[in-house]
């Protein structure tokens, strides 16, 4: 070996080393025994160190005369990314990414996913589906992950549409029909819902922080694990709706029609439920700390295992007899 610019190379390699990949281990290529240099060498002969013992599983073909038989070039040792230094792992990952095509298939655009939906071409931030000419039919449209932030969706038909993971923050949803619509993990932060129908819609894990709802029909909808922090709900229907594990922290509701609704394990911390109708509803395990139940109807409502009831207000004004807690007996 000779040293060239601090890099070691075999004599067979006539070109200077320009790129180095710092992988663990050492690779040495054996010279053919019949190789003769083209010119006299000025370097004294050196004794070749004995070859290292073959690794398990590695096959080396040697002829009877002692010469190395033709064989495939030795392969560099394989190392898992976890066993490599960070810099090495990054180099290997970069090389792998550029050497083969990505298996991910690009997502189709909204229009490509909905070739028969004329109104889908308007989908986008701040879209207006009423002007300059109304285009209100998004029924059954595939709008997964769509960005409709700040859009005006007044009077739009959204029944059975798929809006999973969509951004509907600060949208206007007046008189919308969205029966059976999929809004799982959608963002409706600071949106306005008025006189719309969202029966059997799925809001699981959706973010409705700061949303305002007035006279909305949310019967039999699902709000499991949804964020309803600081929402305002007035005169809306949530009969048979599932709010289990939902977060109502700081929410303000008035005249909420919540018969047979499921609020199990919900968080009512500092929420207001003035004149709410909880008849036959389930509040099992809910956090009612500092909640306000002023003149709420609680006939047959199940308050078993609720927490913080001793700090709730308005309990002396509730109407009817609930069950599962001494304050309601």
XYZ file of C-alpha atoms in Angstrom:
329
model
C 0.000 0.000 0.000
C 1.015 3.563 -0.573
C -0.310 6.742 0.959
C -1.806 9.329 -1.377
C -3.327 12.431 0.187
C -3.964 10.547 3.403
C -5.928 7.800 1.613
C -4.653 4.228 1.274
C -4.976 2.494 -2.074
C -3.753 -0.668 -3.744
C -1.054 -0.380 -6.397
C -3.507 -1.663 -8.988
C -5.570 1.488 -8.553
C -3.913 4.052 -10.733
C -6.391 6.862 -10.096
C -6.445 8.984 -6.968
C -9.195 8.368 -4.453
C -11.806 11.107 -4.774
C -14.792 9.814 -2.774
C -14.916 7.807 0.387
C -17.881 6.113 2.043
C -16.895 5.485 5.690
C -18.337 2.002 6.102
C -16.997 -0.283 8.838
C -14.576 -3.016 7.808
C -11.771 -3.306 5.223
C -11.835 -4.566 1.638
C -8.611 -5.694 -0.069
C -8.530 -6.980 -3.657
C -5.913 -9.661 -4.461
C -3.702 -9.055 -7.498
C -3.588 -11.786 -10.169
C -0.329 -13.733 -9.888
C 0.417 -13.366 -13.607
C 0.360 -9.574 -13.410
C 3.656 -7.961 -14.428
C 4.236 -4.242 -14.071
C 4.829 -2.387 -17.328
C 7.947 -0.719 -16.034
C 10.624 -1.250 -13.417
C 9.540 -0.646 -9.894
C 11.634 1.541 -7.663
C 10.016 0.260 -4.539
C 11.616 -2.616 -2.643
C 9.530 -5.758 -2.550
C 7.477 -6.187 0.531
C 6.331 -9.321 2.185
C 2.654 -9.829 1.739
C 0.921 -10.392 5.042
C -0.952 -13.652 5.350
C -4.564 -13.360 4.271
C -7.119 -13.199 7.056
C -9.006 -16.409 7.795
C -12.191 -16.694 5.743
C -15.337 -15.562 7.510
C -18.083 -18.128 8.124
C -20.178 -18.666 5.051
C -17.712 -16.932 2.727
C -16.507 -19.061 -0.209
C -13.043 -18.498 -1.754
C -11.974 -20.490 -4.797
C -8.212 -21.256 -4.860
C -6.544 -23.236 -7.653
C -4.198 -26.102 -6.896
C -1.211 -24.065 -8.051
C -1.912 -21.459 -5.409
C -3.270 -18.826 -7.767
C -6.566 -17.171 -7.031
C -9.245 -18.649 -9.233
C -11.634 -16.286 -10.968
C -14.432 -15.384 -8.620
C -16.946 -12.701 -8.031
C -15.552 -9.529 -6.425
C -15.856 -9.481 -2.650
C -18.897 -7.666 -1.351
C -18.662 -4.960 1.300
C -19.843 -5.994 4.750
C -23.474 -5.324 5.441
C -24.264 -3.229 8.480
C -27.586 -2.222 9.849
C -28.236 1.549 10.176
C -28.504 1.152 13.931
C -24.898 -0.148 14.096
C -23.466 2.671 11.957
C -22.297 6.072 13.113
C -24.881 8.818 12.411
C -22.902 10.304 9.520
C -22.479 6.887 7.925
C -26.138 6.002 8.297
C -27.113 9.296 6.655
C -24.810 8.637 3.688
C -26.152 5.119 3.247
C -29.772 6.304 3.468
C -29.126 9.068 0.908
C -27.450 6.665 -1.477
C -30.281 4.164 -1.153
C -32.912 6.826 -1.753
C -31.244 8.033 -4.941
C -30.476 4.569 -6.289
C -34.010 3.209 -6.450
C -37.438 4.740 -7.149
C -39.660 5.582 -4.220
C -42.436 3.030 -3.682
C -44.899 5.757 -2.766
C -47.487 6.557 -5.380
C -48.298 10.287 -5.693
C -51.783 11.141 -4.490
C -54.245 12.071 -7.151
C -55.625 15.575 -7.158
C -59.153 16.229 -5.918
C -60.410 16.557 -9.489
C -58.697 13.320 -10.567
C -60.232 11.435 -7.642
C -63.685 12.775 -8.531
C -63.967 12.791 -12.334
C -67.768 13.091 -12.179
C -67.807 15.906 -9.616
C -67.980 19.252 -11.397
C -67.846 21.261 -8.170
C -64.677 19.502 -6.973
C -62.606 21.753 -9.222
C -63.377 24.610 -6.824
C -61.951 22.853 -3.773
C -59.185 24.927 -2.230
C -58.433 27.541 0.428
C -60.978 30.389 0.586
C -63.138 28.703 -2.060
C -66.608 30.124 -2.569
C -69.167 27.627 -3.833
C -71.924 30.236 -4.202
C -70.177 32.846 -6.357
C -69.884 33.803 -9.118
C -72.290 30.960 -9.921
C -73.544 28.382 -7.413
C -71.909 24.962 -7.482
C -73.213 23.137 -4.442
C -73.004 19.392 -5.084
C -70.130 17.645 -3.286
C -72.197 14.619 -2.323
C -70.111 11.442 -1.867
C -66.991 13.302 -3.005
C -63.558 12.020 -1.989
C -62.094 15.083 -0.260
C -59.618 13.361 2.047
C -56.949 15.789 3.201
C -58.474 18.660 1.222
C -57.521 22.201 2.212
C -60.704 24.264 2.476
C -59.475 26.722 5.085
C -61.535 29.895 5.039
C -63.915 28.515 2.404
C -67.604 29.353 2.110
C -69.583 26.108 1.982
C -73.009 27.613 2.593
C -75.875 25.449 1.295
C -73.435 22.837 -0.045
C -74.529 19.173 -0.187
C -71.822 17.150 1.593
C -73.752 14.007 2.493
C -71.590 10.878 2.559
C -68.541 12.842 1.439
C -65.154 11.743 2.754
C -63.395 14.672 4.447
C -61.069 12.633 6.629
C -58.133 14.769 7.740
C -59.421 17.777 5.776
C -58.704 21.367 6.817
C -62.011 23.184 7.323
C -60.698 25.798 9.729
C -62.557 29.113 9.697
C -65.084 27.857 7.161
C -68.697 28.973 6.858
C -71.105 26.020 6.978
C -74.544 27.624 6.901
C -77.465 25.370 5.951
C -75.085 22.578 4.985
C -76.396 19.044 4.523
C -73.765 16.554 5.658
C -75.624 13.368 6.554
C -73.225 10.473 7.158
C -70.204 12.590 6.245
C -66.757 11.336 7.295
C -64.923 14.103 9.203
C -62.509 11.895 11.142
C -59.490 13.932 12.302
C -60.724 16.947 10.346
C -59.979 20.463 11.568
C -62.958 22.788 11.986
C -61.244 25.286 14.256
C -63.193 28.551 14.559
C -65.741 27.476 11.959
C -69.416 28.453 11.930
C -72.184 25.854 11.656
C -75.738 27.157 11.517
C -78.957 25.280 10.772
C -77.007 22.503 9.124
C -77.742 18.779 9.255
C -74.864 16.521 10.326
C -76.910 13.472 11.304
C -74.743 10.355 11.720
C -71.636 12.299 10.705
C -68.346 11.021 12.083
C -66.250 13.637 13.927
C -63.971 11.134 15.696
C -60.768 12.892 16.849
C -61.804 16.031 14.987
C -60.693 19.451 16.216
C -63.622 21.840 16.663
C -61.915 24.262 19.025
C -63.731 27.602 19.055
C -66.418 26.445 16.610
C -69.849 28.091 16.849
C -72.947 25.955 16.291
C -76.488 27.269 16.226
C -79.634 25.184 15.671
C -77.561 22.399 14.185
C -78.815 18.840 13.830
C -76.093 16.504 15.116
C -78.328 13.587 16.072
C -76.579 10.208 16.255
C -73.280 11.738 15.179
C -69.954 10.553 16.624
C -67.545 12.863 18.445
C -65.317 10.274 20.130
C -62.085 11.837 21.405
C -62.982 15.081 19.631
C -61.737 18.459 20.842
C -64.667 20.758 21.618
C -62.651 23.199 23.694
C -64.253 26.658 23.885
C -67.052 25.729 21.472
C -70.347 27.580 21.560
C -73.444 25.438 20.960
C -76.889 26.999 21.038
C -80.231 25.256 20.613
C -78.704 22.287 18.821
C -79.758 18.645 18.734
C -77.364 15.898 19.802
C -79.912 13.168 20.557
C -78.216 9.787 20.709
C -74.854 11.357 19.821
C -71.607 9.793 21.045
C -69.321 12.269 22.868
C -67.315 9.660 24.782
C -63.869 10.947 25.800
C -64.580 14.318 24.126
C -63.044 17.458 25.605
C -65.565 20.221 26.405
C -63.164 22.363 28.449
C -64.525 25.908 28.624
C -67.404 25.108 26.270
C -70.612 27.132 26.454
C -73.857 25.398 25.556
C -77.415 26.613 25.932
C -80.612 24.616 25.388
C -78.624 21.571 24.268
C -80.978 18.709 23.338
C -78.880 15.740 24.505
C -81.394 12.996 25.259
C -79.773 9.541 25.306
C -76.430 11.029 24.359
C -73.231 9.343 25.519
C -70.821 11.601 27.435
C -68.889 8.773 29.123
C -65.393 9.852 30.247
C -65.906 13.299 28.686
C -64.139 16.349 30.116
C -66.616 19.037 31.232
C -64.062 21.151 33.096
C -65.478 24.698 33.416
C -68.055 23.966 30.727
C -71.556 25.450 30.859
C -74.657 23.362 30.161
C -77.399 25.846 30.968
C -80.916 24.560 30.289
C -79.452 21.396 28.729
C -81.559 18.289 28.366
C -79.630 15.254 29.634
C -82.665 12.959 29.995
C -81.517 9.311 29.794
C -78.009 10.457 28.904
C -74.839 8.758 30.151
C -72.175 10.843 31.904
C -70.397 7.850 33.430
C -66.886 8.735 34.555
C -67.069 12.301 33.211
C -65.008 15.106 34.726
C -67.556 17.652 35.956
C -65.162 19.855 37.906
C -66.418 23.458 37.949
C -69.027 22.662 35.308
C -72.304 24.591 35.334
C -75.581 22.636 35.090
C -77.960 25.534 35.667
C -81.537 24.302 35.252
C -80.408 21.252 33.290
C -82.835 18.338 32.974
C -81.167 15.198 34.320
C -84.054 12.734 34.638
C -82.622 9.195 34.565
C -79.213 10.518 33.510
C -76.374 8.280 34.732
C -73.697 10.171 36.675
C -71.928 7.063 37.997
C -68.246 7.599 38.691
C -68.232 11.283 37.765
C -65.351 13.346 39.133
C -65.336 16.842 40.571
C -69.087 16.968 41.138
C -68.551 18.733 44.467
C -67.190 21.770 42.588
C -69.937 21.844 39.932
C -72.415 24.709 40.083
C -76.149 24.919 39.486
C -76.823 21.484 40.963
C -79.549 22.869 43.206
C -81.440 24.028 40.110
C -81.367 20.802 38.093
C -84.700 19.369 37.013
C -85.553 15.724 37.516
C -83.726 12.974 39.340
C -80.501 11.568 37.990
C -78.722 8.488 39.250
C -75.290 7.328 40.263
C -74.333 10.295 42.462
C -75.502 11.477 45.905
C -76.060 15.040 44.715
C -78.669 13.780 42.275
C -80.482 11.369 44.567
